[in-house]
C-alpha positions as MATLAB code, in Angstrom:
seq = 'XXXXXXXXXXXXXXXXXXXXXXXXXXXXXXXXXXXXXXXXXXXXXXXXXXXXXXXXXXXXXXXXXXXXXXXXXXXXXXXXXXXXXXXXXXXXXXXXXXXXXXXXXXXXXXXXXXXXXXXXXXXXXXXXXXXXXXXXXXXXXXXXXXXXXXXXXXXXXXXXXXXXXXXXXXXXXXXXXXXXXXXXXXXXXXXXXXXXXXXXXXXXXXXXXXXXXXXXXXXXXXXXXXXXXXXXXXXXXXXXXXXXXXXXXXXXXXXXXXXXXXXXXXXXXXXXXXXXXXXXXXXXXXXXXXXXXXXXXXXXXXXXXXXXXXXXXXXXXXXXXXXXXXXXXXXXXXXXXXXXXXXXXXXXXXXXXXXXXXXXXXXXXXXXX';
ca = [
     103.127  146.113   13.985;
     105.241  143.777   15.989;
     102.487  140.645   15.721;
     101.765  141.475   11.857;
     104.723  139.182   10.188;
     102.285  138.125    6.517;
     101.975  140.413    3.513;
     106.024  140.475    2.661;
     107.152  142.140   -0.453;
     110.163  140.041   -0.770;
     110.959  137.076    0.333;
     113.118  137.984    3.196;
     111.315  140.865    4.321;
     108.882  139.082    7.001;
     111.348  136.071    7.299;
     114.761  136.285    7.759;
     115.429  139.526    8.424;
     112.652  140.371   10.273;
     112.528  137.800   12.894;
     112.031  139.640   16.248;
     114.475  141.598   18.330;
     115.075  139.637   21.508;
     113.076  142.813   23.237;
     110.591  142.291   21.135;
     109.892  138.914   21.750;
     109.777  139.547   25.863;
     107.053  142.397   24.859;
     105.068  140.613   22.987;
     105.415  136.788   23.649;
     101.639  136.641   24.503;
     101.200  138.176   20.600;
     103.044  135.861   19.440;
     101.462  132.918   21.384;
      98.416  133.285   19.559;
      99.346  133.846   16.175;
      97.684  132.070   13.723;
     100.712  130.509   11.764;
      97.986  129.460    8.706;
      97.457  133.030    8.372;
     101.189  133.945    7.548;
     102.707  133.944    3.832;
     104.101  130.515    3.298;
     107.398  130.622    2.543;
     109.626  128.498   -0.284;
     112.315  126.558    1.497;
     114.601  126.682   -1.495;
     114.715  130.643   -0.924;
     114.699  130.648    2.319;
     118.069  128.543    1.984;
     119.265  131.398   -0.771;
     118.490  134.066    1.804;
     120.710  132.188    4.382;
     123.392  131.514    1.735;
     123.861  135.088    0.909;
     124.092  135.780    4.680;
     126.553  133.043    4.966;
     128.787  133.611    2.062;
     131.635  134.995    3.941;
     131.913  131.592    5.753;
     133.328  128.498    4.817;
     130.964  126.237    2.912;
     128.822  123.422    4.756;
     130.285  120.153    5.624;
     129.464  117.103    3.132;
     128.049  114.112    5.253;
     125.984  111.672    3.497;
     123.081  109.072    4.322;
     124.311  105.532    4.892;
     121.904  102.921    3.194;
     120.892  100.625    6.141;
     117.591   98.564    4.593;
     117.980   95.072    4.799;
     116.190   94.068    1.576;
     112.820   96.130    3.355;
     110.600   96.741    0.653;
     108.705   99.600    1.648;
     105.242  100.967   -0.093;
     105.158  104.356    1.594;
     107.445  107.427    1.796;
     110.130  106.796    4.547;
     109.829  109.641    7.551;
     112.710  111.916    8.317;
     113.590  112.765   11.535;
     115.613  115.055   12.864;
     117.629  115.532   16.681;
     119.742  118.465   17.127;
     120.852  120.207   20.904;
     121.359  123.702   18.373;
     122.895  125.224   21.422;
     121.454  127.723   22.958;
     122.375  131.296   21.905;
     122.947  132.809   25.736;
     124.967  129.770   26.573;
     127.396  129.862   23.496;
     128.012  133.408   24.053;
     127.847  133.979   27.913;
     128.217  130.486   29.660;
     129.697  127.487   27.612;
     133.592  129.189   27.560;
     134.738  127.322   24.081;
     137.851  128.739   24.169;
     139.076  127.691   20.518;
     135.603  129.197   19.077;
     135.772  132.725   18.317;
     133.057  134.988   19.294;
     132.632  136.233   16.230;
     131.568  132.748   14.970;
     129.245  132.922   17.630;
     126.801  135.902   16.245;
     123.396  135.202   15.964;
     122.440  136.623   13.084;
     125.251  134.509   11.111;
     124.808  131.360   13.163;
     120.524  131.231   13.147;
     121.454  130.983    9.208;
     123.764  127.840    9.527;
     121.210  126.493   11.745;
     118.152  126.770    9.455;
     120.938  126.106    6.482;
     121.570  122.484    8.239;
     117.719  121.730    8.512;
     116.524  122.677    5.075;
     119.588  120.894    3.742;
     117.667  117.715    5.002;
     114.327  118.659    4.864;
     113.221  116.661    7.932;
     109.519  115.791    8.770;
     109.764  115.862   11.943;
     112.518  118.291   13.918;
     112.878  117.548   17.324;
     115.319  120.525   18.796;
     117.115  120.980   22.090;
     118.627  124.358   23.627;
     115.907  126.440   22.049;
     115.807  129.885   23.179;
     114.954  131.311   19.988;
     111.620  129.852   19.551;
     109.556  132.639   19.237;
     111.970  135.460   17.368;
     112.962  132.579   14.741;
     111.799  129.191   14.663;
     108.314  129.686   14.964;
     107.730  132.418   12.521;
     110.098  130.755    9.984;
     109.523  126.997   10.371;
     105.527  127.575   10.905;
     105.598  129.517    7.137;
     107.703  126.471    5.824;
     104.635  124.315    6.668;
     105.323  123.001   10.322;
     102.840  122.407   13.108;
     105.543  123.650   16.171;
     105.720  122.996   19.970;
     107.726  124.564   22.319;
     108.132  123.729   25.957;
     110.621  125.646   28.767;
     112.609  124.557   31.256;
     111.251  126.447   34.484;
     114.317  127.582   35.576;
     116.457  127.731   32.214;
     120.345  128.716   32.996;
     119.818  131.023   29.857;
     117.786  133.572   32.493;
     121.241  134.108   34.457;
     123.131  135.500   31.277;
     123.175  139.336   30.458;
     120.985  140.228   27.252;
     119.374  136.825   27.026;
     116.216  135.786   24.805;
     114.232  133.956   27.278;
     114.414  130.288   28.675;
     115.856  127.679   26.647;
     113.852  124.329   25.787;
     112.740  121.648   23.992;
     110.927  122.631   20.824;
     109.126  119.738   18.173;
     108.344  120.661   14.447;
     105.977  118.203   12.497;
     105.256  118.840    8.617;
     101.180  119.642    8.549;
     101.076  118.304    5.176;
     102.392  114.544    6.193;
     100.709  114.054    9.551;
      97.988  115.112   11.860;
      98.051  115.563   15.645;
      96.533  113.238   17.656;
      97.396  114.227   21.314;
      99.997  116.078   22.512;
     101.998  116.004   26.559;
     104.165  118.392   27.731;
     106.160  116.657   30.465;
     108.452  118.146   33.646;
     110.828  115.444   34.418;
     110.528  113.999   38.044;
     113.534  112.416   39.916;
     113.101  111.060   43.437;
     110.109  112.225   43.474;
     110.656  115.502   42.759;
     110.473  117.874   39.520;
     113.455  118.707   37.942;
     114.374  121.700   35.856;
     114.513  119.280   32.451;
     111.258  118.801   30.110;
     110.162  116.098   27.041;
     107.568  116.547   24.748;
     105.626  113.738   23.438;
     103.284  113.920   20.631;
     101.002  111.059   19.057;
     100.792  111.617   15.264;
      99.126  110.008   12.525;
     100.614  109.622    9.059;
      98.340  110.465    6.976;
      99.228  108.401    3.865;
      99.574  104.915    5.541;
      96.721  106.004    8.441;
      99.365  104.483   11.061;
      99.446  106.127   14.821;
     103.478  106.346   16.275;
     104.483  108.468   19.267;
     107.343  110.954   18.942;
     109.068  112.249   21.881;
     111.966  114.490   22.720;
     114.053  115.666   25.516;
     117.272  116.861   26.928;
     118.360  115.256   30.401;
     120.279  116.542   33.152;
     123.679  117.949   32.212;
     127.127  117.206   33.966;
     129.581  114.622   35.663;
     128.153  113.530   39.161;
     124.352  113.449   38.373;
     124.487  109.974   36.425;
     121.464  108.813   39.180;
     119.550  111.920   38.721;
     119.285  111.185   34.918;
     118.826  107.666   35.682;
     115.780  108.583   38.018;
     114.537  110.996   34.896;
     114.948  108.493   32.344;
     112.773  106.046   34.059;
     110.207  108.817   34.867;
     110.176  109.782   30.976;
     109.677  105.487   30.084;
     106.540  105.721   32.425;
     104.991  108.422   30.582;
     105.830  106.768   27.226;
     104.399  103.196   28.027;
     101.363  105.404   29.435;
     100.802  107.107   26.207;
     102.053  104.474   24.202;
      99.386  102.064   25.645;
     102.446   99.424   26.761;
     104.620   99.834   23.216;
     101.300   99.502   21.274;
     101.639  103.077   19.584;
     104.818  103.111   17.948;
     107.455  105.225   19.406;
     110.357  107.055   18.518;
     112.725  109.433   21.011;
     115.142  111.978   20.095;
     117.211  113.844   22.686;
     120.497  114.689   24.275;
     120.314  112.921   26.999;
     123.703  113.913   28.737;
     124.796  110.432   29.196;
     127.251  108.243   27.769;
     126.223  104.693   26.668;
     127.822  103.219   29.586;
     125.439  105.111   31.864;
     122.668  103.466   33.691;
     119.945  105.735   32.494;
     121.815  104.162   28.781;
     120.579  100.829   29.893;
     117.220  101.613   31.349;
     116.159  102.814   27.626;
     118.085   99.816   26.067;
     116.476   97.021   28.603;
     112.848   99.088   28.612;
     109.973   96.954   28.003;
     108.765   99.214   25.467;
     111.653   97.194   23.062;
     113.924  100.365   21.849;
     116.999  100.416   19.789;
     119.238  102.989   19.096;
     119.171  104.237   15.344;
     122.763  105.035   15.483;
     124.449  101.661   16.693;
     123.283  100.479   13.364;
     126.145  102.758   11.493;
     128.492  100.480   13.872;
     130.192   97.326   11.269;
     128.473   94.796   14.030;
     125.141   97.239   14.629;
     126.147   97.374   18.665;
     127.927  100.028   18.785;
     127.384  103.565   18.744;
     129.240  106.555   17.355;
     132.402  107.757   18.765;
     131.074  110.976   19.527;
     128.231  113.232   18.831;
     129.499  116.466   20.844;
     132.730  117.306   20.536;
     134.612  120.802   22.072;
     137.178  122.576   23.700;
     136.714  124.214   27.297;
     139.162  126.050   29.660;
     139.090  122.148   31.621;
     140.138  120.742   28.274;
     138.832  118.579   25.085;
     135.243  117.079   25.804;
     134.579  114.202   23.202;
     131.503  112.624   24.366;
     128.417  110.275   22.853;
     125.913  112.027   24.519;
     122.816  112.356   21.413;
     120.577  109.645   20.422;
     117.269  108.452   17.934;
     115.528  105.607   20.141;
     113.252  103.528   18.084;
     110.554  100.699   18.880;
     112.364   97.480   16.873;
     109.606   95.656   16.443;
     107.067   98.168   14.526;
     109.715  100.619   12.673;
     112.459   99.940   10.367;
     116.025  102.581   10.102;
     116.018  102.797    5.966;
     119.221  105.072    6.428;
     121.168  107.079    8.922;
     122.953  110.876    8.316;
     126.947  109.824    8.786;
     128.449  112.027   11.023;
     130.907  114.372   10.482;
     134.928  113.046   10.804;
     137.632  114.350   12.526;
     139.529  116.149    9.704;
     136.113  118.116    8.661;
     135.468  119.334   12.489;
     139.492  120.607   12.980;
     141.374  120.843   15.628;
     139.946  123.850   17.537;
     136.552  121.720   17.606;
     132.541  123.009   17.526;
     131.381  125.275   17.489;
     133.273  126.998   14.782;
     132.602  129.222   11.597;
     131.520  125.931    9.655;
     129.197  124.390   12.329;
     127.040  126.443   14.511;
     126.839  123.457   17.175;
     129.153  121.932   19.787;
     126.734  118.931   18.886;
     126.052  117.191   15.973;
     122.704  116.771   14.055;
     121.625  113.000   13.897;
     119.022  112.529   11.282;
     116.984  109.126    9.877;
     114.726  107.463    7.852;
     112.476  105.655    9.013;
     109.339  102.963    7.481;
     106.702  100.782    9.422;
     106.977   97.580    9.597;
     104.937   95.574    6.944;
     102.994   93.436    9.798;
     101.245   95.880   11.858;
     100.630   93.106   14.348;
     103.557   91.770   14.905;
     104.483   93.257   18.529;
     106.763   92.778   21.403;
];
């Protein structure tokens, strides 16, 4: 009964409110593995979103952020692709590790909080999701986001800190989430992270997709890097491990390639530069809401811990310059709408923020490096 999630009655019986029980999900993970996700009842997002609403309505209403225009006179003759980066936080860390001492716990319970997390992605509808912190994958975002029409990838860090906390739900990771409907997989890597020769407890997942409208090939990638003050050559090492594997896959910046993650590091890090100086010829999407484009965002995580206020730009959308154009960028939210105790909080299930963008091809295929 456990693996058999089709046949609902209403729309929430097989969906929202019957996503696993974390024992569940430890039972029968190898179930759940092999579920056929085609087989399931597809589900409509716009009552999905009314079934997380009505969960919801006791809370404060979502934050207003809107897209910022950034075409340069690009005339485009294909649909623009949305992607999406969001570190959700992991539940066992919010409630047992991270200590955000302005955040109640109460704002913190999962059944409330999984609904302002699908409530922020099916407010922008991405086509790609590219997730860090994941340790629901199996009791939520799979069953839900593979009904919503989502091929979905999940990958675990091998020795996730979520394991150490009391009741947890499994490792965290890095999960991806492609719409079927707009592309097709091409070949997909799961990569462990090496640094100094050694593999490290962080993961990326890279995917080759082709859109099938314009028949154009681009690589998508995401990852979250080592965490914390003191291991700035440690994520250096990793970053440059996860550029090999890109130029590998992306034949030497031939595919296409864009990479979402939190990757721990502030732009004045070296592992900052190593992505900004790669041969592979990346920008980052959100120095382009900057007035002179070179500057990023003030912050993209922003909380309150028992050492004090952490206000940090640690999130980014890297993007090959030369063979993809940023049509518009999600603002972020200001200062006033987060509040003085900070994130998470009962409006924003996240101590990070979601970065989303459009992006188009560039008109000359050939034009490279």
């Amino acid at each position: 009964p456990v693996c058999s999630m089709g046949n609902s009655t209403s729309r929430l019986y097989s969906a929202l409110a019957k996503t696993l029980s974390s024992s569940a999900v430890s039972q029968h993970q190898d179930c759940l593995e092999q579920l056929d996700s085609s087989r399931l009842d597809p589900i409509d997002p716009k009552d999905l979103l009314e079934e997380c609403q009505i969960v919801l309505q006791k809370r404060p209403p979502r934050f207003q952020r809107d897209f910022v225009d950034l075409k340069k006179n690009a005339v485009s003759n294909h649909r623009p692709i949305r992607v999406m980066q969001w570190n959700i936080l992991a539940q066992a860390l919010g409630e047992g590790k991270d200590n955000f001492v302005q955040c109640p716990m109460e704002a913190l319970k999962w059944e409330e909080r999984k609904c302002l997390i699908l409530e922020e992605i099916l407010a922008y509808k991405p086509d790609i999701l590219c997730l860090q912190e994941v340790d629901h994958y199996f009791d939520t975002f799979e069953p839900l986001l593979s009904r919503l029409g989502y091929q979905c990838t999940f990958f675990p860090k091998p020795w996730s800190p979520c394991l150490d906390v009391e009741r947890n739900n499994g490792p965290d990771g890095c999960a991806m989430f492609f719409l079927k409907d707009r592309f097709e997989l091409i070949n997909s890597a799961n990569i462990r992270l090496t640094a100094m020769k050694l593999k490290t407890n962080q993961v990326a997942i890279a995917q080759t997709l082709k859109c099938n409208e314009t028949g154009r090939l681009f690589c998508i990638a995401v990852t979250h890097l080592k965490a914390r003050a003191g291991w700035e050559r440690f994520r250096s090492a990793q970053g440059c491990d996860l550029l090999q594997n890109l130029k590998n896959i992306t034949q030497g910046a031939k595919i296409p390639l864009i990479v979402c993650g939190d990757f721990n590091a502030e732009p004045t890090e070296e592992v900052y530069r190593e992505f900004s100086n790669s041969s592979l010829n990346l920008n980052s999407a959100y120095k382009l809401l900057s007035p002179d484009g070179q500057s990023e965002p003030p912050y993209t995580t922003w909380k309150i811990r028992p050492s004090g206020e952490c206000r940090h730009t640690l999130d980014y959308i890297w993007y090959s310059q030369h063979a993809l154009n940023v049509n518009s960028a999600l603002g972020l939210l200001t200062e006033e709408q987060i509040g003085p105790n900070r994130l998470p909080s009962f409006n924003y299930p996240s101590d990070h923020l979601s970065l989303v963008c459009d992006f188009s091809f560039n008109q000359d295929p050939d034009r490279l490096l």
